[in-house]
mmCIF file of N, CA and C in Angstrom:
data_model
loop_
_atom_site.group_PDB
_atom_site.id
_atom_site.type_symbol
_atom_site.label_atom_id
_atom_site.label_comp_id
_atom_site.label_asym_id
_atom_site.label_seq_id
_atom_site.Cartn_x
_atom_site.Cartn_y
_atom_site.Cartn_z
ATOM 1 N N UNK A 142 -279.919 -21.387 157.399
ATOM 2 C CA UNK A 142 -279.829 -21.655 158.833
ATOM 3 C C UNK A 142 -278.359 -21.761 159.229
ATOM 4 N N UNK A 143 -277.974 -20.961 160.211
ATOM 5 C CA UNK A 143 -276.605 -20.995 160.714
ATOM 6 C C UNK A 143 -276.660 -21.323 162.195
ATOM 7 N N UNK A 144 -276.316 -22.542 162.566
ATOM 8 C CA UNK A 144 -276.409 -22.968 163.968
ATOM 9 C C UNK A 144 -275.305 -22.378 164.834
ATOM 10 N N UNK A 145 -274.413 -21.605 164.250
ATOM 11 C CA UNK A 145 -273.338 -20.989 165.010
ATOM 12 C C UNK A 145 -273.729 -19.609 165.539
ATOM 13 N N UNK A 146 -274.989 -19.177 165.301
ATOM 14 C CA UNK A 146 -275.453 -17.876 165.774
ATOM 15 C C UNK A 146 -276.229 -18.035 167.069
ATOM 16 N N UNK A 147 -275.965 -17.151 168.027
ATOM 17 C CA UNK A 147 -276.621 -17.192 169.338
ATOM 18 C C UNK A 147 -276.989 -15.774 169.768
ATOM 19 N N UNK A 148 -277.806 -15.664 170.817
ATOM 20 C CA UNK A 148 -278.089 -14.360 171.411
ATOM 21 C C UNK A 148 -276.908 -13.951 172.276
ATOM 22 N N UNK A 149 -276.614 -12.664 172.280
ATOM 23 C CA UNK A 149 -275.415 -12.138 172.923
ATOM 24 C C UNK A 149 -275.768 -10.796 173.560
ATOM 25 N N UNK A 150 -275.385 -10.599 174.825
ATOM 26 C CA UNK A 150 -275.594 -9.314 175.496
ATOM 27 C C UNK A 150 -274.500 -8.372 175.002
ATOM 28 N N UNK A 151 -274.905 -7.307 174.352
ATOM 29 C CA UNK A 151 -273.961 -6.387 173.718
ATOM 30 C C UNK A 151 -272.890 -5.908 174.700
ATOM 31 N N UNK A 152 -271.637 -6.207 174.391
ATOM 32 C CA UNK A 152 -270.514 -5.775 175.215
ATOM 33 C C UNK A 152 -270.479 -6.395 176.602
ATOM 34 N N UNK A 153 -271.251 -7.479 176.835
ATOM 35 C CA UNK A 153 -271.369 -8.103 178.167
ATOM 36 C C UNK A 153 -271.755 -7.073 179.218
ATOM 37 N N UNK A 154 -272.471 -6.043 178.782
ATOM 38 C CA UNK A 154 -272.869 -4.935 179.643
ATOM 39 C C UNK A 154 -273.883 -5.398 180.682
ATOM 40 N N UNK A 155 -273.790 -4.902 181.910
ATOM 41 C CA UNK A 155 -274.750 -5.265 182.955
ATOM 42 C C UNK A 155 -275.681 -4.113 183.301
ATOM 43 N N UNK A 156 -275.687 -3.063 182.486
ATOM 44 C CA UNK A 156 -276.562 -1.914 182.728
ATOM 45 C C UNK A 156 -277.979 -2.207 182.247
ATOM 46 N N UNK A 157 -278.966 -1.559 182.878
ATOM 47 C CA UNK A 157 -280.343 -1.689 182.425
ATOM 48 C C UNK A 157 -280.476 -1.227 180.984
ATOM 49 N N UNK A 158 -281.423 -1.831 180.279
ATOM 50 C CA UNK A 158 -281.748 -1.513 178.878
ATOM 51 C C UNK A 158 -280.605 -1.799 177.906
ATOM 52 N N UNK A 159 -279.766 -2.754 178.242
ATOM 53 C CA UNK A 159 -278.689 -3.182 177.354
ATOM 54 C C UNK A 159 -279.265 -3.937 176.162
ATOM 55 N N UNK A 160 -278.686 -3.754 174.992
ATOM 56 C CA UNK A 160 -279.154 -4.435 173.784
ATOM 57 C C UNK A 160 -278.752 -5.902 173.781
ATOM 58 N N UNK A 161 -279.627 -6.712 173.179
ATOM 59 C CA UNK A 161 -279.341 -8.118 172.902
ATOM 60 C C UNK A 161 -279.144 -8.209 171.394
ATOM 61 N N UNK A 162 -278.115 -8.919 170.964
ATOM 62 C CA UNK A 162 -277.846 -9.023 169.533
ATOM 63 C C UNK A 162 -277.642 -10.480 169.140
ATOM 64 N N UNK A 163 -277.696 -10.752 167.851
ATOM 65 C CA UNK A 163 -277.351 -12.069 167.319
ATOM 66 C C UNK A 163 -275.879 -12.004 166.943
ATOM 67 N N UNK A 164 -275.112 -12.993 167.415
ATOM 68 C CA UNK A 164 -273.658 -12.960 167.225
ATOM 69 C C UNK A 164 -273.174 -14.385 167.020
ATOM 70 N N UNK A 165 -272.030 -14.548 166.397
ATOM 71 C CA UNK A 165 -271.440 -15.879 166.276
ATOM 72 C C UNK A 165 -271.061 -16.403 167.655
ATOM 73 N N UNK A 166 -271.273 -17.688 167.859
ATOM 74 C CA UNK A 166 -270.952 -18.327 169.140
ATOM 75 C C UNK A 166 -269.460 -18.182 169.430
ATOM 76 N N UNK A 167 -269.159 -17.682 170.656
ATOM 77 C CA UNK A 167 -267.754 -17.579 171.062
ATOM 78 C C UNK A 167 -267.539 -18.035 172.509
ATOM 79 N N UNK A 168 -268.619 -18.412 173.196
ATOM 80 C CA UNK A 168 -268.497 -18.982 174.531
ATOM 81 C C UNK A 168 -268.202 -18.002 175.647
ATOM 82 N N UNK A 169 -268.274 -16.698 175.387
ATOM 83 C CA UNK A 169 -268.000 -15.716 176.432
ATOM 84 C C UNK A 169 -269.203 -15.562 177.361
ATOM 85 N N UNK A 170 -268.997 -14.872 178.488
ATOM 86 C CA UNK A 170 -270.081 -14.647 179.443
ATOM 87 C C UNK A 170 -271.239 -13.871 178.837
ATOM 88 N N UNK A 171 -270.992 -13.084 177.799
ATOM 89 C CA UNK A 171 -272.054 -12.321 177.143
ATOM 90 C C UNK A 171 -273.084 -13.245 176.499
ATOM 91 N N UNK A 172 -272.735 -14.519 176.338
ATOM 92 C CA UNK A 172 -273.638 -15.484 175.722
ATOM 93 C C UNK A 172 -274.129 -16.530 176.717
ATOM 94 N N UNK A 173 -273.762 -16.389 177.971
ATOM 95 C CA UNK A 173 -274.161 -17.347 179.010
ATOM 96 C C UNK A 173 -275.098 -16.655 179.983
ATOM 97 N N UNK A 174 -276.380 -16.694 179.675
ATOM 98 C CA UNK A 174 -277.372 -16.015 180.504
ATOM 99 C C UNK A 174 -278.710 -16.697 180.351
ATOM 100 N N UNK A 175 -279.640 -16.322 181.218
ATOM 101 C CA UNK A 175 -281.016 -16.789 181.075
ATOM 102 C C UNK A 175 -281.943 -15.605 181.288
ATOM 103 N N UNK A 176 -283.132 -15.686 180.712
ATOM 104 C CA UNK A 176 -284.143 -14.652 180.899
ATOM 105 C C UNK A 176 -285.000 -15.032 182.092
ATOM 106 N N UNK A 177 -285.240 -14.095 182.984
ATOM 107 C CA UNK A 177 -286.095 -14.319 184.151
ATOM 108 C C UNK A 177 -287.154 -13.225 184.191
ATOM 109 N N UNK A 178 -288.337 -13.577 184.673
ATOM 110 C CA UNK A 178 -289.407 -12.587 184.757
ATOM 111 C C UNK A 178 -289.288 -11.804 186.053
ATOM 112 N N UNK A 179 -289.369 -10.474 185.943
ATOM 113 C CA UNK A 179 -289.358 -9.567 187.081
ATOM 114 C C UNK A 179 -290.613 -8.724 186.949
ATOM 115 N N UNK A 180 -291.609 -9.027 187.767
ATOM 116 C CA UNK A 180 -292.927 -8.403 187.632
ATOM 117 C C UNK A 180 -293.435 -8.656 186.212
ATOM 118 N N UNK A 181 -293.718 -7.596 185.454
ATOM 119 C CA UNK A 181 -294.208 -7.777 184.086
ATOM 120 C C UNK A 181 -293.085 -7.657 183.058
ATOM 121 N N UNK A 182 -291.880 -7.354 183.487
ATOM 122 C CA UNK A 182 -290.735 -7.199 182.596
ATOM 123 C C UNK A 182 -289.879 -8.462 182.610
ATOM 124 N N UNK A 183 -288.892 -8.497 181.729
ATOM 125 C CA UNK A 183 -287.906 -9.570 181.710
ATOM 126 C C UNK A 183 -286.558 -9.007 182.121
ATOM 127 N N UNK A 184 -285.743 -9.846 182.721
ATOM 128 C CA UNK A 184 -284.377 -9.459 183.061
ATOM 129 C C UNK A 184 -283.441 -10.551 182.571
ATOM 130 N N UNK A 185 -282.215 -10.170 182.316
ATOM 131 C CA UNK A 185 -281.170 -11.122 181.963
ATOM 132 C C UNK A 185 -280.419 -11.440 183.241
ATOM 133 N N UNK A 186 -280.284 -12.707 183.527
ATOM 134 C CA UNK A 186 -279.534 -13.124 184.701
ATOM 135 C C UNK A 186 -278.334 -13.933 184.226
ATOM 136 N N UNK A 187 -277.143 -13.491 184.584
ATOM 137 C CA UNK A 187 -275.964 -14.261 184.218
ATOM 138 C C UNK A 187 -274.896 -14.110 185.286
ATOM 139 N N UNK A 188 -273.964 -15.042 185.290
ATOM 140 C CA UNK A 188 -272.915 -15.086 186.310
ATOM 141 C C UNK A 188 -271.613 -14.558 185.732
ATOM 142 N N UNK A 189 -270.910 -13.823 186.556
ATOM 143 C CA UNK A 189 -269.558 -13.388 186.212
ATOM 144 C C UNK A 189 -268.632 -13.856 187.317
ATOM 145 N N UNK A 190 -267.492 -14.364 186.928
ATOM 146 C CA UNK A 190 -266.524 -14.783 187.928
ATOM 147 C C UNK A 190 -265.498 -13.688 188.129
ATOM 148 N N UNK A 191 -265.293 -13.352 189.391
ATOM 149 C CA UNK A 191 -264.316 -12.335 189.764
ATOM 150 C C UNK A 191 -263.338 -13.007 190.714
ATOM 151 N N UNK A 192 -262.293 -13.577 190.168
ATOM 152 C CA UNK A 192 -261.308 -14.363 190.898
ATOM 153 C C UNK A 192 -262.024 -15.449 191.686
ATOM 154 N N UNK A 193 -262.023 -15.435 193.025
ATOM 155 C CA UNK A 193 -262.639 -16.513 193.792
ATOM 156 C C UNK A 193 -264.105 -16.243 194.100
ATOM 157 N N UNK A 194 -264.609 -15.080 193.705
ATOM 158 C CA UNK A 194 -265.992 -14.709 194.020
ATOM 159 C C UNK A 194 -266.873 -14.939 192.805
ATOM 160 N N UNK A 195 -268.033 -15.534 193.012
ATOM 161 C CA UNK A 195 -268.986 -15.725 191.923
ATOM 162 C C UNK A 195 -270.253 -14.984 192.290
ATOM 163 N N UNK A 196 -270.741 -14.128 191.399
ATOM 164 C CA UNK A 196 -271.932 -13.359 191.711
ATOM 165 C C UNK A 196 -272.883 -13.368 190.525
ATOM 166 N N UNK A 197 -274.149 -13.115 190.802
ATOM 167 C CA UNK A 197 -275.163 -13.070 189.765
ATOM 168 C C UNK A 197 -275.557 -11.624 189.528
ATOM 169 N N UNK A 198 -275.646 -11.230 188.267
ATOM 170 C CA UNK A 198 -276.064 -9.884 187.891
ATOM 171 C C UNK A 198 -277.394 -9.986 187.164
ATOM 172 N N UNK A 199 -278.338 -9.125 187.496
ATOM 173 C CA UNK A 199 -279.606 -9.060 186.790
ATOM 174 C C UNK A 199 -279.692 -7.735 186.054
ATOM 175 N N UNK A 200 -279.959 -7.780 184.781
ATOM 176 C CA UNK A 200 -280.064 -6.603 183.932
ATOM 177 C C UNK A 200 -281.473 -6.534 183.379
ATOM 178 N N UNK A 201 -282.176 -5.460 183.648
ATOM 179 C CA UNK A 201 -283.544 -5.301 183.179
ATOM 180 C C UNK A 201 -283.555 -4.991 181.699
ATOM 181 N N UNK A 202 -284.395 -5.711 180.953
ATOM 182 C CA UNK A 202 -284.584 -5.408 179.537
ATOM 183 C C UNK A 202 -286.037 -5.079 179.301
ATOM 184 N N UNK A 203 -286.308 -4.232 178.343
ATOM 185 C CA UNK A 203 -287.681 -3.846 178.014
ATOM 186 C C UNK A 203 -287.907 -3.980 176.546
#
């Protein structure tokens, strides 16, 4: 058991069908997300900060 491993959005990509991987914890935005249900599918919802603007991105996963 390695408690330093977390789920990570590959390359912090926001495109649909992006891979999720197991990666060592590093605290980047690629590891700060939640899964939300969209109809019968799941999506990754996470925030990215762009200077003074904060926005939410939803990425569909299948």
